XYZ file of C-alpha atoms in Angstrom:
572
model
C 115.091 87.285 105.060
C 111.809 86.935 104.481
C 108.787 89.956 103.661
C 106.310 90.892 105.412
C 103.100 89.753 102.808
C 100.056 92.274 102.331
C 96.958 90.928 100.905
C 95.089 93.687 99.068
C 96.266 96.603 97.358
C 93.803 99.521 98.142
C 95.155 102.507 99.949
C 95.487 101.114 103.162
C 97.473 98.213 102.150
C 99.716 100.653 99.655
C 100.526 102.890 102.499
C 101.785 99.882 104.891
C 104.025 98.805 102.520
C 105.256 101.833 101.712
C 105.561 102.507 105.314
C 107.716 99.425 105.833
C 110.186 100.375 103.256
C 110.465 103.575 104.775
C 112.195 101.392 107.741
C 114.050 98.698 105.314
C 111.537 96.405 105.728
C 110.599 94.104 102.484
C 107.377 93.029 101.120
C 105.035 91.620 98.590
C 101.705 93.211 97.917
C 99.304 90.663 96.676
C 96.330 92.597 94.546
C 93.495 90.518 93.409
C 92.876 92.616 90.426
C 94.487 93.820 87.873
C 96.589 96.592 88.697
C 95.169 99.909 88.201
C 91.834 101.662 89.415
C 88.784 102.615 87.624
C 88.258 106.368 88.092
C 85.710 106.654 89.981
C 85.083 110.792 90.850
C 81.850 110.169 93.281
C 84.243 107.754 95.552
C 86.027 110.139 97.410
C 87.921 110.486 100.613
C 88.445 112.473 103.584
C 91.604 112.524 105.615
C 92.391 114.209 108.539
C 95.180 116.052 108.477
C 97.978 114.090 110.127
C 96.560 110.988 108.329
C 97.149 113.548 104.803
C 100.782 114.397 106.054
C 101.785 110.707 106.507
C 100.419 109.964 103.334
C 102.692 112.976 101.684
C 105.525 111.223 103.703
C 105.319 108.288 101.659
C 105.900 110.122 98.290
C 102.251 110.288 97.506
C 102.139 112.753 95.157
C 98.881 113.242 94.053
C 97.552 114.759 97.241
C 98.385 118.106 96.160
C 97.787 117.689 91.970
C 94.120 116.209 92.683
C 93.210 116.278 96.233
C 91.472 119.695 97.967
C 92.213 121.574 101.419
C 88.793 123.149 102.492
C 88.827 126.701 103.269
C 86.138 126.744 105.520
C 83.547 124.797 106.916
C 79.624 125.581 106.826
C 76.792 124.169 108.201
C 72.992 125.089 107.964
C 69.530 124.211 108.985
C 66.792 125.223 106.871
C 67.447 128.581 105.742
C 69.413 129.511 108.901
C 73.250 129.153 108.977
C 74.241 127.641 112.487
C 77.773 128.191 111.659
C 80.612 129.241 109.246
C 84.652 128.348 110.766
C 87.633 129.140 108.545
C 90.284 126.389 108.610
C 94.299 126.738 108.028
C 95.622 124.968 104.981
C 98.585 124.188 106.933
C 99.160 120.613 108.616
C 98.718 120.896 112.213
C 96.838 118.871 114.214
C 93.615 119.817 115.410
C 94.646 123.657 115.743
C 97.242 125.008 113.396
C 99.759 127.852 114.136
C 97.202 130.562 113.196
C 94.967 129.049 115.707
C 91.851 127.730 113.280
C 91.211 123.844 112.528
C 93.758 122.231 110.397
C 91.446 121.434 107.015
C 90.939 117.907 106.338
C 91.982 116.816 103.082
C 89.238 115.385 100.132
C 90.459 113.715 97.215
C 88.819 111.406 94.549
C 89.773 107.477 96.241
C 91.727 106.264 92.650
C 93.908 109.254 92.469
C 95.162 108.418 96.357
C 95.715 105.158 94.923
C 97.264 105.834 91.980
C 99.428 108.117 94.014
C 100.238 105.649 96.382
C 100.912 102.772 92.935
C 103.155 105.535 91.222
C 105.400 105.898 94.885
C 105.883 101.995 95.216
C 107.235 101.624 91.509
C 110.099 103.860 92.800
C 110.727 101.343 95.406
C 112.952 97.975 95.278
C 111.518 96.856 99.209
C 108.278 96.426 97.556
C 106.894 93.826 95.328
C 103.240 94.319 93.939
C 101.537 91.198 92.323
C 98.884 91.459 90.503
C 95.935 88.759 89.715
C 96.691 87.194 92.852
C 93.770 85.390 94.398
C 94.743 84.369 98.381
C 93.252 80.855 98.920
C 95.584 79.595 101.801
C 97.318 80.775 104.541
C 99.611 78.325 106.861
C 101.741 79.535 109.627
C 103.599 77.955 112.192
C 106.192 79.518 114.285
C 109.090 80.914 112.294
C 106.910 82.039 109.285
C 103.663 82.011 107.580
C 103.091 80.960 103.727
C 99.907 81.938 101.358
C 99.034 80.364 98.540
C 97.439 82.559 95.509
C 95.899 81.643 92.074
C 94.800 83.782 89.031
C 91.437 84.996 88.914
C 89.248 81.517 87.279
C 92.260 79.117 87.990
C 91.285 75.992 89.579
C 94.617 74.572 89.831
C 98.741 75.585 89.682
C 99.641 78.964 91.838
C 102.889 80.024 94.319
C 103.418 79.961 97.626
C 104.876 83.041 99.286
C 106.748 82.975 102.357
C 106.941 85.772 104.447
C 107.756 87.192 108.233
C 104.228 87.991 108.968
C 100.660 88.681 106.968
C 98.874 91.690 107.129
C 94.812 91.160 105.901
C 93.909 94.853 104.172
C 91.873 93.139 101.628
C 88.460 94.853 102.327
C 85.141 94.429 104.074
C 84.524 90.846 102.593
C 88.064 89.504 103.549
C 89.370 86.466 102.506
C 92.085 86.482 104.997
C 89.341 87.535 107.707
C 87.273 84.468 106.539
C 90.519 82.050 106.110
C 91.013 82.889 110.091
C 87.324 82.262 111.073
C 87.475 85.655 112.585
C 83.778 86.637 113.316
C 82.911 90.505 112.081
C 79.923 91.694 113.556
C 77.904 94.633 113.596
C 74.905 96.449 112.280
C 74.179 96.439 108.300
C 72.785 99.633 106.353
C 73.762 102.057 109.149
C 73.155 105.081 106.668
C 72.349 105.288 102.950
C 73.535 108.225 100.541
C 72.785 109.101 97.129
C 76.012 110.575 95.651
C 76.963 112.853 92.471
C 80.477 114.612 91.527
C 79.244 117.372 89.170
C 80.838 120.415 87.585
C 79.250 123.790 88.776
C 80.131 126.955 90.917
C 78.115 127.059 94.437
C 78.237 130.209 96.383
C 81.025 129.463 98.871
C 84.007 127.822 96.574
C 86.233 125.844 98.265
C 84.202 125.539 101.663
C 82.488 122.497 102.717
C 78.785 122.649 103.396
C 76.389 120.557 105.622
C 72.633 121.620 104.820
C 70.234 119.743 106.973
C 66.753 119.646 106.627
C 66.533 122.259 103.708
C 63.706 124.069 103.044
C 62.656 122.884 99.030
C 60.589 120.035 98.374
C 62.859 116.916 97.824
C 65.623 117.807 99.293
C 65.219 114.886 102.658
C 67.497 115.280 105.917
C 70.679 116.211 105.239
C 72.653 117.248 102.156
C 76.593 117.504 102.071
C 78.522 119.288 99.746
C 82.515 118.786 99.114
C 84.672 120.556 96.750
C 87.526 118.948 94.444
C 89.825 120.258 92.387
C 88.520 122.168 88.769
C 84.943 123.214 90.033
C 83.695 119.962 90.737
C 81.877 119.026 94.348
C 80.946 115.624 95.625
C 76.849 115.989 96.526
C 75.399 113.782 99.450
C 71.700 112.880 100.338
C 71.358 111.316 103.196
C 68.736 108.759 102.235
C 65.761 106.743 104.221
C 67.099 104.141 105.786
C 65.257 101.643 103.684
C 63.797 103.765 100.636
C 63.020 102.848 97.352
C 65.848 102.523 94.190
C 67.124 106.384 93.663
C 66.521 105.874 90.060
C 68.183 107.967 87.703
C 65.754 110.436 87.171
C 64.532 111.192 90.701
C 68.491 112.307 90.820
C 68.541 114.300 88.545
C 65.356 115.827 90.160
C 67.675 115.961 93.463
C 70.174 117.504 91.955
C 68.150 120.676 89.625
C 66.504 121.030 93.261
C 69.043 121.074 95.699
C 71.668 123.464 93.332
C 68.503 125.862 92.689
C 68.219 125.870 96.494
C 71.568 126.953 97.021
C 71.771 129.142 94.061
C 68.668 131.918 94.431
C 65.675 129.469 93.171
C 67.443 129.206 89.690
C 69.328 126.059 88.432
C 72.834 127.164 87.732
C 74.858 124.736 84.706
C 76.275 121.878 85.257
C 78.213 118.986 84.414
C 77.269 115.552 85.915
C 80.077 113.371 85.990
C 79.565 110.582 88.314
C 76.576 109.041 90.333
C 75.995 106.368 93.128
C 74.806 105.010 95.926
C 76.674 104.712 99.032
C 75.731 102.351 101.823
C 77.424 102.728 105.173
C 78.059 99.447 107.532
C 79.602 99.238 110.888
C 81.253 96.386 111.919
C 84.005 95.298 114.233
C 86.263 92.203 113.938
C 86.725 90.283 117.087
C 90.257 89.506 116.792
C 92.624 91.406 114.308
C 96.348 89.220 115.070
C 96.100 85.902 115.283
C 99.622 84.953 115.532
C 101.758 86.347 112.588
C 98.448 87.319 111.170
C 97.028 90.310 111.187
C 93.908 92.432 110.358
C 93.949 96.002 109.224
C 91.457 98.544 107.375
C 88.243 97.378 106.353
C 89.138 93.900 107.157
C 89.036 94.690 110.763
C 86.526 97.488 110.700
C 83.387 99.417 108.978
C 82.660 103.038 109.745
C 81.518 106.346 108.176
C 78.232 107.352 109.584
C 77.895 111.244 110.890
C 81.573 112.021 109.585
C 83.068 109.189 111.244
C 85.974 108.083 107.789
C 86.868 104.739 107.426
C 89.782 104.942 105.432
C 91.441 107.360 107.847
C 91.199 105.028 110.455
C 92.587 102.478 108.065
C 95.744 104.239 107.457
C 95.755 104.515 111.360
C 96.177 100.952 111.467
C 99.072 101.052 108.815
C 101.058 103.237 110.780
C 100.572 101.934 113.852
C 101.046 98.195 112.968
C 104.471 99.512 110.670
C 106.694 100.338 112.956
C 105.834 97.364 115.405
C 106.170 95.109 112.338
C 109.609 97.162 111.464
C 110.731 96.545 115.024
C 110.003 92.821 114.829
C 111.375 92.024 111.471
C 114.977 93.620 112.050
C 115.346 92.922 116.092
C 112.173 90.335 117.470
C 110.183 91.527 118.925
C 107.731 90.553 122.407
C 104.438 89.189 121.984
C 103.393 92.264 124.004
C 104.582 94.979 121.242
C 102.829 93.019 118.622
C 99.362 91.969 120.775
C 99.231 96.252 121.104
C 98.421 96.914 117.828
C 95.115 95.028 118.563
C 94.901 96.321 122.296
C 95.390 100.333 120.898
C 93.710 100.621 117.383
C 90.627 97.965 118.113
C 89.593 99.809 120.901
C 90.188 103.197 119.480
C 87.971 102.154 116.360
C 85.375 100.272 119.129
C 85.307 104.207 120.871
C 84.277 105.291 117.714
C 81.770 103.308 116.769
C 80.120 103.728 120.212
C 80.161 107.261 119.162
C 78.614 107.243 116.090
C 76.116 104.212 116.886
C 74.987 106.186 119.989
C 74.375 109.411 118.077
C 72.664 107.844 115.350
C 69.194 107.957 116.992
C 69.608 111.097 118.574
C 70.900 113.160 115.395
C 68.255 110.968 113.242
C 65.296 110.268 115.437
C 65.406 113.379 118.370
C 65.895 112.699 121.636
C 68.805 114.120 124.104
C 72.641 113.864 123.835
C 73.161 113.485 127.999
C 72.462 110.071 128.281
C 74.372 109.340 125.582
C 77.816 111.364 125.050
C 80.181 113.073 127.432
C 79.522 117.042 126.222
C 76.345 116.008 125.126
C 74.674 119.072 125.666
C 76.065 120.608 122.445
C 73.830 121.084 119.626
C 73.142 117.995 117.006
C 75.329 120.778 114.984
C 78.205 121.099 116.675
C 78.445 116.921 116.809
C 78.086 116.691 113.189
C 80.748 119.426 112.861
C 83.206 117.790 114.535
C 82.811 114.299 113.519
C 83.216 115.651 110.016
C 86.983 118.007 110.726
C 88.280 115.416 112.962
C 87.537 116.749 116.404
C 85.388 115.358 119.612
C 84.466 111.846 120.080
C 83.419 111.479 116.160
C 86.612 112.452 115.328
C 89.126 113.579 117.036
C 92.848 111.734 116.704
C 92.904 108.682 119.357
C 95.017 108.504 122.118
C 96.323 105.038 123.579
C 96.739 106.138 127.278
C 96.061 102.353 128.521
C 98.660 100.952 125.625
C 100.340 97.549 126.979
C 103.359 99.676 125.713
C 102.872 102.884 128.432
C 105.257 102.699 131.138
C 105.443 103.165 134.859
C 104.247 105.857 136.134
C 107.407 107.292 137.728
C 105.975 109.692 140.261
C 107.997 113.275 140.308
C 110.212 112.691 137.611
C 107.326 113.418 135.228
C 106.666 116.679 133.751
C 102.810 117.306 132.815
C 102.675 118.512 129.340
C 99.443 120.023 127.075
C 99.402 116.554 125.398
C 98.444 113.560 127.595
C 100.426 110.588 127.941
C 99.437 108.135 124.638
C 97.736 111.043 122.314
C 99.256 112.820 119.802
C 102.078 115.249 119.764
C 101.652 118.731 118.726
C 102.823 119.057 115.310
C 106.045 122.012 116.620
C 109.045 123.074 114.590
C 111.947 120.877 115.907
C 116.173 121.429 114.909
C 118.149 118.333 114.735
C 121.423 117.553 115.840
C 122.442 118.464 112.162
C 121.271 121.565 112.442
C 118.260 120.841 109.971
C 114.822 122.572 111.449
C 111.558 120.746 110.469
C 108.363 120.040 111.616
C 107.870 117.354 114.237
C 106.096 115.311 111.873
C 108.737 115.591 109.285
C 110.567 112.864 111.829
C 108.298 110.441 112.263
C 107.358 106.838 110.019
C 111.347 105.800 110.117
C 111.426 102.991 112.937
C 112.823 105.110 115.738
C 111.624 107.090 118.886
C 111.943 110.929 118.941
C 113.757 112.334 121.816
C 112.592 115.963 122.128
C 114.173 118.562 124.473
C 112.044 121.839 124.861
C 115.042 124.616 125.284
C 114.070 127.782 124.875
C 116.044 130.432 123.349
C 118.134 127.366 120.958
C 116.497 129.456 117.660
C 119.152 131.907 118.126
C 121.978 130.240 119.447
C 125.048 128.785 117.552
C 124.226 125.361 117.167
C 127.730 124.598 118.087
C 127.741 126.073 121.223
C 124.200 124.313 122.663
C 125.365 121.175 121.438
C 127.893 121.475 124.040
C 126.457 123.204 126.847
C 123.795 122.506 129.713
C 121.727 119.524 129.696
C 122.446 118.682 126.259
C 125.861 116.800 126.719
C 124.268 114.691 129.374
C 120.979 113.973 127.211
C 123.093 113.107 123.803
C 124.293 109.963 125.897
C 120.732 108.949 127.900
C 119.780 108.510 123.885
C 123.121 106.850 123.289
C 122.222 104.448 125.675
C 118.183 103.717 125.198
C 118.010 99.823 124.179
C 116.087 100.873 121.106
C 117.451 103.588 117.944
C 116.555 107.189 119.173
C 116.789 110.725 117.490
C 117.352 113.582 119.212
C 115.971 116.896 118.499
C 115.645 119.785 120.312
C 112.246 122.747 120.260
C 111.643 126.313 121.358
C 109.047 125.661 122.800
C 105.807 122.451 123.334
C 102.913 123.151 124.780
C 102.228 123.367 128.479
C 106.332 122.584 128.791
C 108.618 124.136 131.074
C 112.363 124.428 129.711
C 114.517 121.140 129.871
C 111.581 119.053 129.618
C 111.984 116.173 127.626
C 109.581 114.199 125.655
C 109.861 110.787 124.402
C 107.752 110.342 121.438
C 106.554 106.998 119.279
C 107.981 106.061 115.843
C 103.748 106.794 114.851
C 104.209 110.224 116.762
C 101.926 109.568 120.001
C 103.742 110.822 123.563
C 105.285 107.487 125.924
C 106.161 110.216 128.731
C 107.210 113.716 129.365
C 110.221 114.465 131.985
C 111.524 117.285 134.124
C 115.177 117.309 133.157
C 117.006 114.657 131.905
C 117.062 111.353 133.827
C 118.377 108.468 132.099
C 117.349 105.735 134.110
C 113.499 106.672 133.331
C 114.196 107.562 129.928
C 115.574 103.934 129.144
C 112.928 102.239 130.909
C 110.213 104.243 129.342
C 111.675 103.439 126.192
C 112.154 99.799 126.773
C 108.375 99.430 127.830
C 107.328 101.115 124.521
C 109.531 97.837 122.668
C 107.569 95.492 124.878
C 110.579 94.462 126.619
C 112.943 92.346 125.316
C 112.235 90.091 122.550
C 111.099 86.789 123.504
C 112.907 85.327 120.153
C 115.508 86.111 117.710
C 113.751 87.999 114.900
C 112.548 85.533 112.163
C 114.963 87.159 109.783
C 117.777 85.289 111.487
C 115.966 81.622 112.542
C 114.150 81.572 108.998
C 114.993 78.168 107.234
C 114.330 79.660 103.991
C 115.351 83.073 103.757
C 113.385 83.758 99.951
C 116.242 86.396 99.478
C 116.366 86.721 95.912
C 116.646 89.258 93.091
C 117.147 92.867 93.875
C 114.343 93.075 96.706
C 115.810 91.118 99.360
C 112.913 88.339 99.439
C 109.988 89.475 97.598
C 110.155 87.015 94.815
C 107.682 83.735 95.431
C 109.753 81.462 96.870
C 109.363 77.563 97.483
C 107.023 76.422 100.948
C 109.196 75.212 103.753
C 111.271 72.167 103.418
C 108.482 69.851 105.077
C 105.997 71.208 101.773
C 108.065 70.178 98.898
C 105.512 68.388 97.366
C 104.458 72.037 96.731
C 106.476 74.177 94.193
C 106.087 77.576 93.329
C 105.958 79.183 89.801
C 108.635 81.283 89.933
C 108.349 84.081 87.050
């Protein structure tokens, strides 16, 4: 059977193959470079935190050694604070169970790949190939080959075969380009000069948004993130098109802004990393062509007034997983696979028409109305939220006009406090096996989540509701569904009335909500979220070379299709 190939091995293309082996799906990760990351502390991320728990999910384990919860969130403007929230360490979504904003995770961008590396050596599903320049990509309709070379080769190379091709190889894409997939947008959106220094601020552990501070030198806006062992990532948001920050006028920045903050004295510190950071945004017109597909920064650019680019990156990789899971061990319909592009490009489209539309407001006055739905709220409280993952700079997307949403089947519905296509609530779920966890725990393995809200189960035997009421009857509706199901059961969901039951996506977004079990809806609404019945076997079982070799099950280079042997691979 043949693997699913992923050109580029940053995070996002670490994390989908992870993901697939999480649902016994193979594949080779083809990294131009060597291998390894340089250390880089002023390149840092922020992830929201679902994005952080499905990142912990796939055995990243440097999240919690080197990465940094924020306690609290503060913004100012001049010498007035506008605002100060405290946010829950935990890992709800946007509210957590103590009712403040679920912290977004910040962590230096080579530890979250080195954590990401260090999970898929512990895995045989996944084969990572380093000094592997794509030049080629053929497809036709049972497979699609790519030829690499080393780095400086001019001649020689292998051919891979695999199932599909997943593009997360970065803003200037060679699979993007190979595809003659057009990527525009606007260049230079924002410009920041960034440090990661050593030094105690007055408010450790809290993130801080200054804008327009009162000392000479210190521009528009100034953004201050903690990481782990007293160091903070510094931001100044720069002129558009300014001069070269030149090493000296940031130093300047930096005695200036930390004296600001710190009483009108300089406190020590420890500079350990400097840069500039340019921001594009840009939007790829097609991201599947065929078994090709875009994800990351091949298909997008974002990060202006919060907005992160690398969350929505790993949005793509668990989104496109499970659909690629789903195709590689059953076929799958052209209209599962065509979603991927129909959900996540137009989620990442909303959010660029966000951020581009607040750019001249929050930068150059003028008023939020025309612009923004609640755009009455202060040039604050839009910064705020783009930057902890709430309102439209922010917030996690829903998919309520998927290809994949069902029917609308009238009364048999059951309204919930999460609409149909967003995100579940993160609740505390018990499993046939009598194993309680949180929702979350139970998503990123290839099947959809059956939830029955029944309160009062906490304290019950788990022998005797397994056998009584609705559950009998609701065991076999999930028996029956034409696609793998588990079924859990929950106190309590928000907005739900006992014996509702909620069908859930393998990436944790809500297909429906019911009043009571009814099978016949339940199987249709779970047959729409497949896409209907595959069109084709999957290519697993039509392949005419199956590459299965060694003990990965078909991540070794294999030889092109018999019509190519003119073609050989180097086989190592």
């Amino acid at each position: 059977m043949d693997p699913v190939i992923v050109v580029g091995a940053g995070p996002v293309g670490l994390a989908l193959s992870l993901a697939l082996a999480s649902q016994g799906v193979p594949s080779v990760v083809l990294d131009e470079g060597p291998g390894k990351e340089d250390p880089r502390p002023a390149r840092t991320v922020v992830l929201r935190a679902d994005m952080a728990a499905m990142v912990e999910r796939l055995g990243c384990a440097t999240l919690r050694d080197e990465g940094v919860r924020w306690v609290g969130w503060r913004s100012m403007r001049r010498k007035q604070q506008m605002r100060h929230i405290e946010l829950s360490l935990g890992l709800g979504d946007t509210e957590s169970d103590d009712g403040g904003p679920a912290a977004p995770l910040h962590i230096p961008q080579h530890a979250l790949a080195r954590g990401l590396r260090d999970a898929i050596a512990g895995q045989e599903l996944i084969q990572l190939v380093t000094d592997a320049r794509l030049d080629t990509i053929e497809q036709d309709a049972r497979a699609v080959t790519a030829h690499t070379r080393r780095p400086g080769a001019t001649s020689g190379g292998t051919w891979w075969r695999g199932s599909h091709l997943v593009g997360c190889d970065g803003a200037r894409s060679t699979v993007r380009k190979l595809l003659s997939i057009r990527f525009p947008g606007r260049t230079a959106v924002e410009r920041h000069a960034v440090a990661a220094l050593r030094t105690e601020l007055p408010w450790p552990g809290e993130a801080l948004l200054h804008r327009q501070p009162p000392w000479r030198g210190g521009g528009e806006e100034v953004t201050a993130r903690p990481l782990p062992d007293g160091v903070w990532r510094i931001d100044w948001l720069l002129p558009p098109r300014g001069d070269l920050v030149t090493p000296d006028a940031l130093v300047t920045r930096i005695r200036d802004t930390l004296a600001g903050w710190c009483g009108g004295t300089t406190p020590p510190y420890e500079l350990i990393d400097t840069g500039v950071h340019t921001l594009h945004h840009r939007l790829a017109r097609r991201w599947r062509v065929d078994r090709v597909f875009l994800a990351g920064d091949a298909a997008h650019l974002l990060g202006a007034v919060g907005t992160q680019g690398l969350d929505e990156g790993l949005r793509d990789a668990e989104n496109l997983a499970w659909k690629l899971a789903y195709a590689w061990h059953h076929g799958a319909s052209d209209t599962l696979l065509d979603s991927y592009q129909s959900e996540r490009r137009a989620a990442v489209a909303s959010r660029l028409r966000a951020a581009d539309q607040s750019l001249p407001v929050l930068r150059g006055g003028g008023g939020l109305r025309t612009y923004l739905p609640g755009g009455s709220r202060s040039h604050d409280a839009l910064l705020t939220d783009g930057h902890l993952g709430r309102g439209p700079l922010g917030a996690p997307p829903a998919y309520p006009h998927s290809p994949l949403a069902p029917e609308d089947a009238g009364a048999s519905r059951s309204a919930v406090g999460t609409g149909a296509g967003a995100p579940v609530e993160d609740v505390r779920v018990t499993a046939p096996d009598g194993t309680t966890v949180r929702l979350r725990d139970r998503l990123g393995r290839g099947r959809l989540l059956v939830v029955l809200v029944a309160p009062g189960t906490g304290v019950w035997d788990r022998r005797h509701w397994m056998s009584a009421g609705v559950m009998p009857r609701l065991a076999e509706a999930v028996q029956a569904l034409p696609v793998k199901a588990e079924l859990l059961v929950t106190e309590a969901y928000p907005g739900a009335v006992a014996h509702t039951v909620l069908l859930v996506r393998p990436d944790g977004h809500l297909v429906a909500s019911f009043g009571g079990v009814r099978p016949d809806e339940l199987y249709a609404a779970a047959d729409a979220t497949r896409g209907g019945k595959a069109e084709a076997a999957p290519v697993s079982e039509v392949s005419g070379v199956s590459g299965v070799s060694g003990k990965a099950a078909g991540v070794a280079p294999v030889k092109a299709a018999p019509e190519k042997t003119d073609r050989t691979a180097d086989i190592n």
